[in-house]
Tab-separated table of C-alpha atoms in Angstrom:
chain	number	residue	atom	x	y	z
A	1	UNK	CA	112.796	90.461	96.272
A	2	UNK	CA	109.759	89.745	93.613
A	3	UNK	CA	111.409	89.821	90.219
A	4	UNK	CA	107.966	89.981	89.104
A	5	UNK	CA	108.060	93.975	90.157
A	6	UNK	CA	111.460	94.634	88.066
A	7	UNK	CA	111.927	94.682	84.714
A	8	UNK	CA	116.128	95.750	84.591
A	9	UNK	CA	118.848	94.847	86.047
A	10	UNK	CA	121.886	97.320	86.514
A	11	UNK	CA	125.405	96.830	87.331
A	12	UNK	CA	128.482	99.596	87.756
A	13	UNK	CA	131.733	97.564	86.148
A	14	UNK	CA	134.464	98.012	88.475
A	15	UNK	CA	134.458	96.324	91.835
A	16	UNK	CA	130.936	94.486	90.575
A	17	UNK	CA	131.852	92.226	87.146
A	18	UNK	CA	135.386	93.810	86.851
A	19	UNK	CA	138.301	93.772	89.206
A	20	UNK	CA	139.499	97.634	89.253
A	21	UNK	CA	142.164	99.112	91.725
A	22	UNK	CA	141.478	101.871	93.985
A	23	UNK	CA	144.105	103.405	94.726
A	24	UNK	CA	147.187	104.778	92.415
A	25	UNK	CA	149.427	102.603	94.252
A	26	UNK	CA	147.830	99.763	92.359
A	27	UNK	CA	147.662	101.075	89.912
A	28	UNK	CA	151.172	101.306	89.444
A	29	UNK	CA	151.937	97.784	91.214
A	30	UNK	CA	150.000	96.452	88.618
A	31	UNK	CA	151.384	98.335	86.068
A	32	UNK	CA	154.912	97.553	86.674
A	33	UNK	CA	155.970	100.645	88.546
A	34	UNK	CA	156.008	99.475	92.088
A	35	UNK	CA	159.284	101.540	92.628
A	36	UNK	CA	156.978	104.836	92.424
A	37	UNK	CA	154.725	103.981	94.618
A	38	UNK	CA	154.438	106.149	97.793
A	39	UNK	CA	152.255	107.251	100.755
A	40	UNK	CA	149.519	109.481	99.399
A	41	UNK	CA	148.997	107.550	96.450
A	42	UNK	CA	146.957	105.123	98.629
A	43	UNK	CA	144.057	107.762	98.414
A	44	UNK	CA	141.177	106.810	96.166
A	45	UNK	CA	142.055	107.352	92.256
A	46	UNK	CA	139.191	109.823	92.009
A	47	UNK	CA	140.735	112.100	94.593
A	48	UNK	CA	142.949	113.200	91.409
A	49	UNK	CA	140.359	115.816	90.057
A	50	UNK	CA	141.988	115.758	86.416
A	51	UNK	CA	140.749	111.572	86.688
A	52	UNK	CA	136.900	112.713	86.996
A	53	UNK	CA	137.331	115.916	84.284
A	54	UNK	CA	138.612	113.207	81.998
A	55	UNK	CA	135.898	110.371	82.460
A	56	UNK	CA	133.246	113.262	81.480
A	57	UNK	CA	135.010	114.600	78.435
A	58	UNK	CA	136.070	118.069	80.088
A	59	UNK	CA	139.861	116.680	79.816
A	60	UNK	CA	141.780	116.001	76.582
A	61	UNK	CA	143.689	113.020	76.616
A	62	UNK	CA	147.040	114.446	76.209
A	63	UNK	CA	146.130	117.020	78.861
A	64	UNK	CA	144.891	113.719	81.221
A	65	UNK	CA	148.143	111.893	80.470
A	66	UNK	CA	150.849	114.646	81.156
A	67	UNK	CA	148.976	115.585	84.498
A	68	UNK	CA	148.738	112.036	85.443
A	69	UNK	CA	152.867	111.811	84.835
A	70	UNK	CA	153.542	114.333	86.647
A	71	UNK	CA	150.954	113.643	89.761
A	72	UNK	CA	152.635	109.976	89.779
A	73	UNK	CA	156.372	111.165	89.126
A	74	UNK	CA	156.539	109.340	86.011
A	75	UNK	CA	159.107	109.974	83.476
A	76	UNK	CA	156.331	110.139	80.157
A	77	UNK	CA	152.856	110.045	79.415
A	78	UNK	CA	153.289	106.653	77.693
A	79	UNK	CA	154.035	105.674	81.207
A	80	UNK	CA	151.054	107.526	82.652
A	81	UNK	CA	149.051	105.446	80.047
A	82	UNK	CA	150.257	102.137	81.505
A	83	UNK	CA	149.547	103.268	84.827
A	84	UNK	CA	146.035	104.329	83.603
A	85	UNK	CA	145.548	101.010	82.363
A	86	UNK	CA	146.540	99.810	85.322
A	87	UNK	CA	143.210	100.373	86.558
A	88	UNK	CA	141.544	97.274	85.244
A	89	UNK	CA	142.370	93.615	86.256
A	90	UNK	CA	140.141	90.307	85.750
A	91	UNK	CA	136.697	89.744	85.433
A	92	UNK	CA	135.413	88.504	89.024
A	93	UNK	CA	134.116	84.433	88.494
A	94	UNK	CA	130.737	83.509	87.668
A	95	UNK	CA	129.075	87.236	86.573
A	96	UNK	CA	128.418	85.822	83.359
A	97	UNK	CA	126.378	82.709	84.155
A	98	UNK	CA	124.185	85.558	86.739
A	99	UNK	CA	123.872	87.870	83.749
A	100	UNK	CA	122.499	84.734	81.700
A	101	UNK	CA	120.288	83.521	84.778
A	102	UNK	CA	118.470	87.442	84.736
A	103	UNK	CA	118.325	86.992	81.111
A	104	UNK	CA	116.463	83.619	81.498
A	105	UNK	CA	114.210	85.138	84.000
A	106	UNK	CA	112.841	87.534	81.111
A	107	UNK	CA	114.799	90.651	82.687
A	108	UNK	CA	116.789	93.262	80.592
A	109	UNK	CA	120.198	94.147	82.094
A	110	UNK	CA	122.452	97.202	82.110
A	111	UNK	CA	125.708	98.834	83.172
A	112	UNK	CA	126.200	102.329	84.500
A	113	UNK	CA	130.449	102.790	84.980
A	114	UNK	CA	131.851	106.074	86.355
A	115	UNK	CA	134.741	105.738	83.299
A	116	UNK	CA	136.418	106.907	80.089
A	117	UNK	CA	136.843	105.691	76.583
A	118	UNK	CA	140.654	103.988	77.221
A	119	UNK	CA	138.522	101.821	80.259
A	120	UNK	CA	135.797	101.197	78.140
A	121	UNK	CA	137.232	99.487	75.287
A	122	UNK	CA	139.125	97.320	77.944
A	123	UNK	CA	136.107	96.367	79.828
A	124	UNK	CA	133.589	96.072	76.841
A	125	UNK	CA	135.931	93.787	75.142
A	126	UNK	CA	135.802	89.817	74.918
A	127	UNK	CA	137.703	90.025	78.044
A	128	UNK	CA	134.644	90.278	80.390
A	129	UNK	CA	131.897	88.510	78.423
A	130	UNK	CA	129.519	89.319	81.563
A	131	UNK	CA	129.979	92.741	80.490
A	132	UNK	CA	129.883	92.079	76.393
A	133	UNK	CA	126.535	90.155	77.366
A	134	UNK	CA	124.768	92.761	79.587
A	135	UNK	CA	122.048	94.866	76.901
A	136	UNK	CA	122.107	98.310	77.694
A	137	UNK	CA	126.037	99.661	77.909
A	138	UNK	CA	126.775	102.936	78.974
A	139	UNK	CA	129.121	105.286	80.923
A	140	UNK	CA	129.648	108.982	82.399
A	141	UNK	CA	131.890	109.441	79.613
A	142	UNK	CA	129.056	108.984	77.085
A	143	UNK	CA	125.916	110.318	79.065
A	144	UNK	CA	128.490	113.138	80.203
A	145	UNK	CA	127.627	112.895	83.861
A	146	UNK	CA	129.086	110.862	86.644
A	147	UNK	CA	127.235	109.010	89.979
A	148	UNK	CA	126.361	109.697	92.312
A	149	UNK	CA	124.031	112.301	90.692
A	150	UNK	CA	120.798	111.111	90.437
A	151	UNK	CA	120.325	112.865	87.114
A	152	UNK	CA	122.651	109.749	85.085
A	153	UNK	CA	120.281	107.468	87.436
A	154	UNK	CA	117.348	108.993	85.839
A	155	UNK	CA	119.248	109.209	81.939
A	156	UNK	CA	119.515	105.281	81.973
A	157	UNK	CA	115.988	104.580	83.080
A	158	UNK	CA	115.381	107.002	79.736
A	159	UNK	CA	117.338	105.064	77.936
A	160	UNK	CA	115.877	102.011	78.558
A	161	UNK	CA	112.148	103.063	78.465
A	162	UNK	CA	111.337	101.981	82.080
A	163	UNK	CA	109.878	103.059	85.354
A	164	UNK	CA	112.332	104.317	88.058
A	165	UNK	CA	111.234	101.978	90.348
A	166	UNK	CA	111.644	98.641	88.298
A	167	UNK	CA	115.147	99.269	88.513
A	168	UNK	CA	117.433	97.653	90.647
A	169	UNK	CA	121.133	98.417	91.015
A	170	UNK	CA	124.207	96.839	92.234
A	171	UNK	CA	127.571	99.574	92.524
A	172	UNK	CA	130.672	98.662	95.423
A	173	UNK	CA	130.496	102.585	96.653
A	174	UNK	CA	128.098	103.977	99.057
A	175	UNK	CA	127.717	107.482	97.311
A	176	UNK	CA	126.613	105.696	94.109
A	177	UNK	CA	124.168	103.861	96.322
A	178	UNK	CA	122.336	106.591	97.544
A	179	UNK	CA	122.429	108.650	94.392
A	180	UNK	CA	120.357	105.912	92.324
A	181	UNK	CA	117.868	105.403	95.601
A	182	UNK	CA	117.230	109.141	95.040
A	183	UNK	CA	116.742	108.426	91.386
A	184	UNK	CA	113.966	106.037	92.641
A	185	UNK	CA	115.999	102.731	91.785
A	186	UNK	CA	116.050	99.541	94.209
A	187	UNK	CA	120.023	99.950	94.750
A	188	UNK	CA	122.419	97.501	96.743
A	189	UNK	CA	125.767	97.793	98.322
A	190	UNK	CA	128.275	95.186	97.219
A	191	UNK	CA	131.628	93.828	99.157
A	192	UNK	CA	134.071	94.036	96.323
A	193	UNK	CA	136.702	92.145	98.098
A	194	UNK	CA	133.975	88.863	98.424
A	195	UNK	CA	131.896	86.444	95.730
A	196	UNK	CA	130.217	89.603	93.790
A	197	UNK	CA	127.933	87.254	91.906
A	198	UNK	CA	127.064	85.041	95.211
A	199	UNK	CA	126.141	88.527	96.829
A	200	UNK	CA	124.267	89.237	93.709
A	201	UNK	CA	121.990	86.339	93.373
A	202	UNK	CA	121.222	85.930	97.042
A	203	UNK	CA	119.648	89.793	96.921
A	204	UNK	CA	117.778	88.795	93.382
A	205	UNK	CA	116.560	85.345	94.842
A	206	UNK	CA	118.363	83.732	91.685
């Protein structure tokens, strides 16, 4: 890749800088509440609709947490909470010294996360300092759209004044993928379960 032709550099949060679950069953393993784990809860978290009308604002919380309780069989929506916070684990090793090498190279960077305002604080916090570092932060719970549409492809590119194809992207889903190549961004599958950052700089030539 020529650097030289790019001028920002995008990442989605969880499963690039951020450890995430995927399923509900993690969720609630790493929440504490193994003992409700069960079968179907090993489908992907945003196969629970209520999840995605919540990330874009078209859920209240209370309304999120008491249909999240009941979907897991948990007693209270404090306990939904937990699980909800669940979500998020550690930072993955060595995003922040990439983030710092783009920065060196003269390049603006970004985030675009599929998330909601509980997440956000989490992952924007001093807890993942590749993510505190990156320039541009935003989210479908603040641009109101989620990815794979190509329209909140095309709203960050707005937001940070530049041309559609001096973008590239890095996200851990397919879908997400192909909606910011349709958007006209240089976009790149990542193996969340290897060295994110490794996968990172070898595609960038860092």
């Amino acid at each position: 890749m020529n650097l030289a032709e790019k001028s920002l550099i995008c990442f989605d949060l969880g499963g690039i800088l951020v450890k995430m679950a995927k399923t509900w069953n993690e969720c609630l393993s790493w929440a504490g509440y193994s003992s409700f784990c069960r079968p179907e809860l090993d489908a992907p978290v945003h196969t629970f609709e209520p999840y995605n009308l919540h990330e874009v604002g078209e859920m209240l919380d209370e309304a999120y947490l008491s249909a999240l309780a009941a979907y897991l069989g948990l007693p209270t929506s404090d306990d939904a909470f937990k699980a909800h916070l669940g979500f998020l684990h550690d930072p993955y090793p060595n995003c922040l010294e990439l983030v710092q090498a783009i920065h060196a190279a003269g390049l603006q960077t970004a985030c675009l996360s599929n998330t909601e305002e509980w997440h956000w604080k989490k992952m924007t916090s001093s807890h993942y300092p590749a993510v505190q570092s990156l320039q541009i932060q935003t989210a479908s719970h603040l641009l109101k759209a989620r990815k794979p549409d190509p329209a909140i492809f095309l709203a960050v590119s707005k937001l940070a004044a530049v041309a559609v194809d001096r973008v590239v992207y890095f996200d851990d889903v397919q879908s997400n993928v192909e909606g910011a190549q349709q958007a006209g961004w240089d976009a790149y599958l990542i193996d969340r379960f290897g060295d994110t950052a490794a996968q990172m700089r070898r595609i960038l030539g860092l």
